[in-house]
PDB file of C-alpha atoms in Angstrom:
ATOM      1  CA  MET A   1      35.631  70.893  13.711  1.00  0.00           C
ATOM      2  CA  LYS A   2      34.813  67.204  13.231  1.00  0.00           C
ATOM      3  CA  THR A   3      32.927  66.243  10.084  1.00  0.00           C
ATOM      4  CA  ILE A   4      30.203  63.733   9.257  1.00  0.00           C
ATOM      5  CA  LEU A   5      28.357  62.962   6.032  1.00  0.00           C
ATOM      6  CA  ILE A   6      24.834  61.578   6.463  1.00  0.00           C
ATOM      7  CA  THR A   7      23.002  59.861   3.621  1.00  0.00           C
ATOM      8  CA  GLY A   8      19.214  59.859   3.626  1.00  0.00           C
ATOM      9  CA  ALA A   9      19.513  63.094   5.567  1.00  0.00           C
ATOM     10  CA  SER A  10      16.342  64.894   4.513  1.00  0.00           C
ATOM     11  CA  GLN A  11      13.948  63.214   6.970  1.00  0.00           C
ATOM     12  CA  GLY A  12      13.493  60.637   9.707  1.00  0.00           C
ATOM     13  CA  ILE A  13      16.566  59.179  11.388  1.00  0.00           C
ATOM     14  CA  GLY A  14      18.922  61.037   9.053  1.00  0.00           C
ATOM     15  CA  ALA A  15      17.484  64.470   9.874  1.00  0.00           C
ATOM     16  CA  ALA A  16      17.360  63.728  13.610  1.00  0.00           C
ATOM     17  CA  THR A  17      20.978  62.582  13.506  1.00  0.00           C
ATOM     18  CA  ALA A  18      22.019  65.788  11.758  1.00  0.00           C
ATOM     19  CA  GLU A  19      20.399  67.781  14.572  1.00  0.00           C
ATOM     20  CA  ALA A  20      22.267  65.764  17.211  1.00  0.00           C
ATOM     21  CA  PHE A  21      25.620  66.322  15.509  1.00  0.00           C
ATOM     22  CA  TRP A  22      25.041  70.045  15.085  1.00  0.00           C
ATOM     23  CA  ASP A  23      24.243  70.278  18.786  1.00  0.00           C
ATOM     24  CA  ALA A  24      27.582  68.549  19.433  1.00  0.00           C
ATOM     25  CA  GLY A  25      29.493  71.041  17.254  1.00  0.00           C
ATOM     26  CA  TRP A  26      30.107  68.989  14.098  1.00  0.00           C
ATOM     27  CA  HIS A  27      30.130  70.080  10.450  1.00  0.00           C
ATOM     28  CA  VAL A  28      27.451  67.976   8.734  1.00  0.00           C
ATOM     29  CA  GLY A  29      27.204  66.903   5.113  1.00  0.00           C
ATOM     30  CA  LEU A  30      23.590  66.290   4.102  1.00  0.00           C
ATOM     31  CA  LEU A  31      23.055  63.888   1.204  1.00  0.00           C
ATOM     32  CA  ALA A  32      19.601  63.074  -0.183  1.00  0.00           C
ATOM     33  CA  ARG A  33      17.653  63.535  -3.395  1.00  0.00           C
ATOM     34  CA  SER A  34      15.666  66.596  -2.274  1.00  0.00           C
ATOM     35  CA  ALA A  35      17.828  69.746  -2.244  1.00  0.00           C
ATOM     36  CA  ASP A  36      14.914  71.861  -0.942  1.00  0.00           C
ATOM     37  CA  LYS A  37      14.452  69.682   2.145  1.00  0.00           C
ATOM     38  CA  LEU A  38      18.184  69.650   2.839  1.00  0.00           C
ATOM     39  CA  GLU A  39      18.447  73.432   2.559  1.00  0.00           C
ATOM     40  CA  ALA A  40      15.517  73.906   4.944  1.00  0.00           C
ATOM     41  CA  LEU A  41      17.060  71.501   7.449  1.00  0.00           C
ATOM     42  CA  ALA A  42      20.492  73.117   7.293  1.00  0.00           C
ATOM     43  CA  GLU A  43      19.443  76.758   7.496  1.00  0.00           C
ATOM     44  CA  GLY A  44      21.947  78.674   9.630  1.00  0.00           C
ATOM     45  CA  ARG A  45      24.001  75.603  10.522  1.00  0.00           C
ATOM     46  CA  PRO A  46      27.503  74.404   9.503  1.00  0.00           C
ATOM     47  CA  ALA A  47      26.472  72.133   6.642  1.00  0.00           C
ATOM     48  CA  THR A  48      27.298  71.029   3.122  1.00  0.00           C
ATOM     49  CA  ILE A  49      24.245  70.371   0.932  1.00  0.00           C
ATOM     50  CA  LEU A  50      24.752  67.355  -1.332  1.00  0.00           C
ATOM     51  CA  PRO A  51      21.701  66.590  -3.497  1.00  0.00           C
ATOM     52  CA  ALA A  52      22.283  63.124  -4.954  1.00  0.00           C
ATOM     53  CA  ASP A  53      20.686  59.721  -5.466  1.00  0.00           C
ATOM     54  CA  VAL A  54      22.677  57.099  -3.524  1.00  0.00           C
ATOM     55  CA  SER A  55      22.067  54.544  -6.276  1.00  0.00           C
ATOM     56  CA  ASP A  56      23.805  56.784  -8.864  1.00  0.00           C
ATOM     57  CA  GLU A  57      27.524  55.934  -8.871  1.00  0.00           C
ATOM     58  CA  ALA A  58      28.744  59.159 -10.480  1.00  0.00           C
ATOM     59  CA  ALA A  59      26.523  61.333  -8.266  1.00  0.00           C
ATOM     60  CA  VAL A  60      27.749  59.641  -5.078  1.00  0.00           C
ATOM     61  CA  ASP A  61      31.417  59.964  -6.017  1.00  0.00           C
ATOM     62  CA  ALA A  62      30.925  63.627  -6.932  1.00  0.00           C
ATOM     63  CA  ALA A  63      29.081  64.355  -3.676  1.00  0.00           C
ATOM     64  CA  PHE A  64      31.818  62.848  -1.495  1.00  0.00           C
ATOM     65  CA  ALA A  65      34.506  64.700  -3.428  1.00  0.00           C
ATOM     66  CA  ALA A  66      32.585  67.974  -3.000  1.00  0.00           C
ATOM     67  CA  PHE A  67      32.232  67.373   0.738  1.00  0.00           C
ATOM     68  CA  ALA A  68      35.951  66.679   1.188  1.00  0.00           C
ATOM     69  CA  GLU A  69      36.767  69.794  -0.820  1.00  0.00           C
ATOM     70  CA  GLU A  70      34.563  72.017   1.371  1.00  0.00           C
ATOM     71  CA  ALA A  71      35.007  70.407   4.788  1.00  0.00           C
ATOM     72  CA  GLY A  72      38.666  69.438   4.444  1.00  0.00           C
ATOM     73  CA  ARG A  73      38.234  65.817   5.522  1.00  0.00           C
ATOM     74  CA  LEU A  74      35.643  63.150   6.311  1.00  0.00           C
ATOM     75  CA  ASP A  75      35.714  61.821   9.867  1.00  0.00           C
ATOM     76  CA  VAL A  76      32.464  59.818   9.867  1.00  0.00           C
ATOM     77  CA  LEU A  77      29.962  58.472   7.360  1.00  0.00           C
ATOM     78  CA  PHE A  78      26.488  57.631   8.649  1.00  0.00           C
ATOM     79  CA  ASN A  79      25.372  55.282   5.875  1.00  0.00           C
ATOM     80  CA  ASN A  80      21.664  55.718   6.478  1.00  0.00           C
ATOM     81  CA  ALA A  81      19.706  56.038   3.223  1.00  0.00           C
ATOM     82  CA  GLY A  82      17.082  53.346   2.808  1.00  0.00           C
ATOM     83  CA  MET A  83      13.530  52.510   1.808  1.00  0.00           C
ATOM     84  CA  PHE A  84      11.044  49.884   2.963  1.00  0.00           C
ATOM     85  CA  GLY A  85       9.442  49.004  -0.356  1.00  0.00           C
ATOM     86  CA  PRO A  86       6.172  47.127  -0.863  1.00  0.00           C
ATOM     87  CA  GLN A  87       4.794  45.132   2.058  1.00  0.00           C
ATOM     88  CA  ALA A  88       3.431  41.849   0.696  1.00  0.00           C
ATOM     89  CA  PRO A  89       4.238  38.122   0.430  1.00  0.00           C
ATOM     90  CA  VAL A  90       7.088  37.290  -1.948  1.00  0.00           C
ATOM     91  CA  ASP A  91       4.805  36.076  -4.762  1.00  0.00           C
ATOM     92  CA  GLN A  92       3.179  39.526  -4.874  1.00  0.00           C
ATOM     93  CA  ILE A  93       6.449  41.493  -5.151  1.00  0.00           C
ATOM     94  CA  ASP A  94       7.154  42.936  -8.567  1.00  0.00           C
ATOM     95  CA  TYR A  95      10.751  42.459  -9.710  1.00  0.00           C
ATOM     96  CA  ALA A  96      11.130  46.173 -10.444  1.00  0.00           C
ATOM     97  CA  ALA A  97      10.103  46.980  -6.861  1.00  0.00           C
ATOM     98  CA  TRP A  98      12.625  44.418  -5.540  1.00  0.00           C
ATOM     99  CA  ARG A  99      15.414  45.984  -7.629  1.00  0.00           C
ATOM    100  CA  GLU A 100      14.536  49.491  -6.447  1.00  0.00           C
ATOM    101  CA  VAL A 101      14.908  48.459  -2.787  1.00  0.00           C
ATOM    102  CA  VAL A 102      18.185  46.644  -3.517  1.00  0.00           C
ATOM    103  CA  ASP A 103      19.496  49.664  -5.428  1.00  0.00           C
ATOM    104  CA  VAL A 104      18.914  52.048  -2.508  1.00  0.00           C
ATOM    105  CA  ASN A 105      19.449  49.841   0.551  1.00  0.00           C
ATOM    106  CA  LEU A 106      22.393  47.765  -0.637  1.00  0.00           C
ATOM    107  CA  ASN A 107      23.952  49.243  -3.765  1.00  0.00           C
ATOM    108  CA  GLY A 108      23.583  52.752  -2.343  1.00  0.00           C
ATOM    109  CA  MET A 109      25.256  51.695   0.897  1.00  0.00           C
ATOM    110  CA  PHE A 110      28.085  50.071  -1.054  1.00  0.00           C
ATOM    111  CA  LEU A 111      28.647  53.166  -3.204  1.00  0.00           C
ATOM    112  CA  SER A 112      28.626  55.483  -0.179  1.00  0.00           C
ATOM    113  CA  ALA A 113      30.926  53.224   1.836  1.00  0.00           C
ATOM    114  CA  ARG A 114      33.307  52.913  -1.099  1.00  0.00           C
ATOM    115  CA  ALA A 115      33.496  56.684  -1.551  1.00  0.00           C
ATOM    116  CA  ALA A 116      34.017  57.232   2.189  1.00  0.00           C
ATOM    117  CA  PHE A 117      36.665  54.503   2.403  1.00  0.00           C
ATOM    118  CA  ARG A 118      38.523  56.037  -0.546  1.00  0.00           C
ATOM    119  CA  GLN A 119      38.548  59.463   1.103  1.00  0.00           C
ATOM    120  CA  MET A 120      39.466  58.196   4.589  1.00  0.00           C
ATOM    121  CA  ARG A 121      42.309  56.089   3.228  1.00  0.00           C
ATOM    122  CA  ALA A 122      43.819  59.018   1.320  1.00  0.00           C
ATOM    123  CA  GLN A 123      43.383  61.907   3.764  1.00  0.00           C
ATOM    124  CA  SER A 124      45.912  63.080   6.346  1.00  0.00           C
ATOM    125  CA  PRO A 125      45.724  62.126   9.116  1.00  0.00           C
ATOM    126  CA  ARG A 126      44.426  58.903   7.652  1.00  0.00           C
ATOM    127  CA  GLY A 127      41.339  57.060   8.859  1.00  0.00           C
ATOM    128  CA  GLY A 128      37.766  57.595   9.946  1.00  0.00           C
ATOM    129  CA  ARG A 129      34.599  55.740  10.869  1.00  0.00           C
ATOM    130  CA  ILE A 130      31.708  54.292   8.862  1.00  0.00           C
ATOM    131  CA  ILE A 131      28.414  53.638  10.672  1.00  0.00           C
ATOM    132  CA  ASN A 132      25.898  51.566   8.712  1.00  0.00           C
ATOM    133  CA  ASN A 133      22.190  51.710   9.529  1.00  0.00           C
ATOM    134  CA  GLY A 134      21.222  48.070   9.643  1.00  0.00           C
ATOM    135  CA  SER A 135      17.796  47.871  11.363  1.00  0.00           C
ATOM    136  CA  ILE A 136      16.218  45.206  13.551  1.00  0.00           C
ATOM    137  CA  SER A 137      15.376  43.623  10.190  1.00  0.00           C
ATOM    138  CA  ALA A 138      19.063  42.699   9.869  1.00  0.00           C
ATOM    139  CA  HIS A 139      18.159  40.025  12.456  1.00  0.00           C
ATOM    140  CA  SER A 140      14.380  39.432  12.451  1.00  0.00           C
ATOM    141  CA  PRO A 141      11.929  40.261   9.661  1.00  0.00           C
ATOM    142  CA  ARG A 142       8.520  41.857   9.692  1.00  0.00           C
ATOM    143  CA  GLU A 143       5.810  40.038   7.753  1.00  0.00           C
ATOM    144  CA  GLY A 144       5.830  40.824   4.065  1.00  0.00           C
ATOM    145  CA  SER A 145       9.258  42.497   3.994  1.00  0.00           C
ATOM    146  CA  VAL A 146      11.327  40.218   1.781  1.00  0.00           C
ATOM    147  CA  ALA A 147      13.152  42.990  -0.106  1.00  0.00           C
ATOM    148  CA  TYR A 148      13.859  45.188   2.918  1.00  0.00           C
ATOM    149  CA  THR A 149      14.913  42.299   5.173  1.00  0.00           C
ATOM    150  CA  SER A 150      17.155  40.728   2.526  1.00  0.00           C
ATOM    151  CA  THR A 151      19.028  43.977   1.990  1.00  0.00           C
ATOM    152  CA  LYS A 152      19.406  44.618   5.711  1.00  0.00           C
ATOM    153  CA  HIS A 153      20.880  41.148   6.245  1.00  0.00           C
ATOM    154  CA  ALA A 154      23.319  41.965   3.429  1.00  0.00           C
ATOM    155  CA  VAL A 155      24.297  45.226   5.163  1.00  0.00           C
ATOM    156  CA  THR A 156      25.631  43.131   8.069  1.00  0.00           C
ATOM    157  CA  GLY A 157      28.014  41.395   5.664  1.00  0.00           C
ATOM    158  CA  LEU A 158      29.077  44.782   4.329  1.00  0.00           C
ATOM    159  CA  THR A 159      29.750  46.015   7.867  1.00  0.00           C
ATOM    160  CA  LYS A 160      31.902  43.025   8.766  1.00  0.00           C
ATOM    161  CA  THR A 161      33.949  43.221   5.583  1.00  0.00           C
ATOM    162  CA  LEU A 162      34.524  46.967   5.908  1.00  0.00           C
ATOM    163  CA  SER A 163      35.696  46.430   9.489  1.00  0.00           C
ATOM    164  CA  LEU A 164      38.217  43.852   8.324  1.00  0.00           C
ATOM    165  CA  ASP A 165      39.429  45.762   5.267  1.00  0.00           C
ATOM    166  CA  GLY A 166      39.650  49.038   7.162  1.00  0.00           C
ATOM    167  CA  ARG A 167      41.939  47.887   9.970  1.00  0.00           C
ATOM    168  CA  GLU A 168      45.254  48.655   8.287  1.00  0.00           C
ATOM    169  CA  HIS A 169      43.986  52.077   7.186  1.00  0.00           C
ATOM    170  CA  GLY A 170      42.592  53.280  10.519  1.00  0.00           C
ATOM    171  CA  ILE A 171      39.010  52.978   9.280  1.00  0.00           C
ATOM    172  CA  ALA A 172      36.523  51.559  11.790  1.00  0.00           C
ATOM    173  CA  CYS A 173      33.084  50.316  10.782  1.00  0.00           C
ATOM    174  CA  GLY A 174      30.098  49.609  13.011  1.00  0.00           C
ATOM    175  CA  GLN A 175      26.387  48.983  12.562  1.00  0.00           C
ATOM    176  CA  ILE A 176      23.391  50.383  14.417  1.00  0.00           C
ATOM    177  CA  ASP A 177      20.215  48.311  14.322  1.00  0.00           C
ATOM    178  CA  ILE A 178      17.273  50.553  15.135  1.00  0.00           C
ATOM    179  CA  GLY A 179      13.834  49.270  16.050  1.00  0.00           C
ATOM    180  CA  ASN A 180      10.692  51.390  15.744  1.00  0.00           C
ATOM    181  CA  ALA A 181      12.005  54.921  16.023  1.00  0.00           C
ATOM    182  CA  ARG A 182       9.026  57.201  15.369  1.00  0.00           C
ATOM    183  CA  THR A 183       9.469  58.211  11.738  1.00  0.00           C
ATOM    184  CA  SER A 184       7.205  58.340   8.692  1.00  0.00           C
ATOM    185  CA  LEU A 185       7.914  54.621   8.122  1.00  0.00           C
ATOM    186  CA  VAL A 186       6.573  53.625  11.542  1.00  0.00           C
ATOM    187  CA  GLU A 187       3.650  56.024  11.126  1.00  0.00           C
ATOM    188  CA  SER A 188       2.721  54.368   7.815  1.00  0.00           C
ATOM    189  CA  LEU A 189       2.923  50.919   9.403  1.00  0.00           C
ATOM    190  CA  ASP A 190       0.730  52.136  12.269  1.00  0.00           C
ATOM    191  CA  ALA A 191      -1.844  53.495   9.803  1.00  0.00           C
ATOM    192  CA  ARG A 192      -2.029  50.103   8.120  1.00  0.00           C
ATOM    193  CA  ARG A 193      -2.368  48.344  11.490  1.00  0.00           C
ATOM    194  CA  GLU A 194      -5.120  50.747  12.553  1.00  0.00           C
ATOM    195  CA  ALA A 195      -7.052  49.954   9.370  1.00  0.00           C
ATOM    196  CA  GLU A 196      -6.750  46.268  10.265  1.00  0.00           C
ATOM    197  CA  GLY A 197      -7.959  46.876  13.833  1.00  0.00           C
ATOM    198  CA  LEU A 198      -4.517  46.259  15.371  1.00  0.00           C
ATOM    199  CA  PRO A 199      -2.822  48.351  18.098  1.00  0.00           C
ATOM    200  CA  LYS A 200      -0.008  50.752  17.270  1.00  0.00           C
ATOM    201  CA  LEU A 201       3.554  49.471  17.323  1.00  0.00           C
ATOM    202  CA  PRO A 202       5.656  50.086  20.427  1.00  0.00           C
ATOM    203  CA  SER A 203       7.964  52.943  19.435  1.00  0.00           C
ATOM    204  CA  MET A 204      10.613  55.339  20.731  1.00  0.00           C
ATOM    205  CA  ASP A 205      11.605  58.929  20.023  1.00  0.00           C
ATOM    206  CA  VAL A 206      13.820  59.189  16.935  1.00  0.00           C
ATOM    207  CA  GLY A 207      16.177  61.405  18.941  1.00  0.00           C
ATOM    208  CA  ASP A 208      17.151  58.385  21.027  1.00  0.00           C
ATOM    209  CA  ALA A 209      18.457  56.666  17.894  1.00  0.00           C
ATOM    210  CA  ALA A 210      20.299  59.817  16.845  1.00  0.00           C
ATOM    211  CA  ARG A 211      22.074  60.071  20.196  1.00  0.00           C
ATOM    212  CA  ALA A 212      23.178  56.446  19.838  1.00  0.00           C
ATOM    213  CA  VAL A 213      24.792  57.269  16.482  1.00  0.00           C
ATOM    214  CA  LEU A 214      26.534  60.253  18.094  1.00  0.00           C
ATOM    215  CA  HIS A 215      27.911  57.997  20.837  1.00  0.00           C
ATOM    216  CA  MET A 216      29.354  55.617  18.244  1.00  0.00           C
ATOM    217  CA  ALA A 217      30.878  58.495  16.276  1.00  0.00           C
ATOM    218  CA  GLU A 218      32.524  60.180  19.258  1.00  0.00           C
ATOM    219  CA  LEU A 219      34.492  57.143  20.411  1.00  0.00           C
ATOM    220  CA  PRO A 220      38.294  57.480  20.169  1.00  0.00           C
ATOM    221  CA  PRO A 221      39.963  55.769  17.169  1.00  0.00           C
ATOM    222  CA  GLU A 222      41.063  52.786  19.262  1.00  0.00           C
ATOM    223  CA  ALA A 223      37.450  51.931  20.243  1.00  0.00           C
ATOM    224  CA  ASN A 224      34.534  50.821  18.094  1.00  0.00           C
ATOM    225  CA  VAL A 225      30.923  49.761  18.612  1.00  0.00           C
ATOM    226  CA  GLN A 226      30.774  46.853  16.181  1.00  0.00           C
ATOM    227  CA  PHE A 227      27.022  46.301  16.529  1.00  0.00           C
ATOM    228  CA  MET A 228      24.473  48.244  18.573  1.00  0.00           C
ATOM    229  CA  THR A 229      20.764  47.500  18.904  1.00  0.00           C
ATOM    230  CA  VAL A 230      18.586  50.387  20.075  1.00  0.00           C
ATOM    231  CA  MET A 231      14.854  49.724  20.030  1.00  0.00           C
ATOM    232  CA  ALA A 232      11.505  50.414  21.586  1.00  0.00           C
ATOM    233  CA  THR A 233      11.531  48.556  24.899  1.00  0.00           C
ATOM    234  CA  LYS A 234       8.306  46.627  24.292  1.00  0.00           C
ATOM    235  CA  MET A 235       9.037  45.470  20.750  1.00  0.00           C
ATOM    236  CA  PRO A 236       8.468  41.709  20.317  1.00  0.00           C
ATOM    237  CA  TYR A 237      12.073  41.169  19.235  1.00  0.00           C
ATOM    238  CA  ILE A 238      13.359  38.998  22.105  1.00  0.00           C
ATOM    239  CA  GLY A 239      11.481  35.777  22.865  1.00  0.00           C
ATOM    240  CA  ARG A 240       8.795  33.812  21.047  1.00  0.00           C
ATOM    241  CA  GLY A 241       5.257  34.783  20.138  1.00  0.00           C
TER     242      GLY A 241
END
């Protein structure tokens, strides 16, 4: 049975991706801070519950070691955990809020990628695949998203470097940039827009994003999706306003 570890697995894109991989017959490691949510999601399915904070170095290393011990190996990491943070112009962003977003979205991705790389390099047969969740914000920002957008641009650098460093070890790395999958984040943005008299954002079913991750994961070792953009068709991403 193939194995995947998903960070930020308790809700949204992470939870939908877990469902897609179970349907495809994978063993799924679920990593997030809320053990109760993970246990409810995994009930009756082949899963390893890994309650941990991705910004905690020791907790991340212990979680990956526990997954390898139970599952036998790590074929894929979906490096998904993230947070949006406060939505405001830069001069209204508290430094503590900035650091919290950086800790989860960038430091957490680094720690998870490092732990996965370590395991994939050492296991036999060697190798695996790391899929980073970048976001449309890795290319184009929303208004008032300086912390989130900065970290997502940095994730692209992480993806490229992992791809280069992983070549000799059979470790592929790709990035999926998802735009407006219907999750609690998009719902919160819609609520704010409604209060301002604006229409809802164009959006897509979160399952469509999950199936895209599955496609990337199921490629043979000699093939890799380096970057994939999957987004709501009517998002104002291409073109000028």
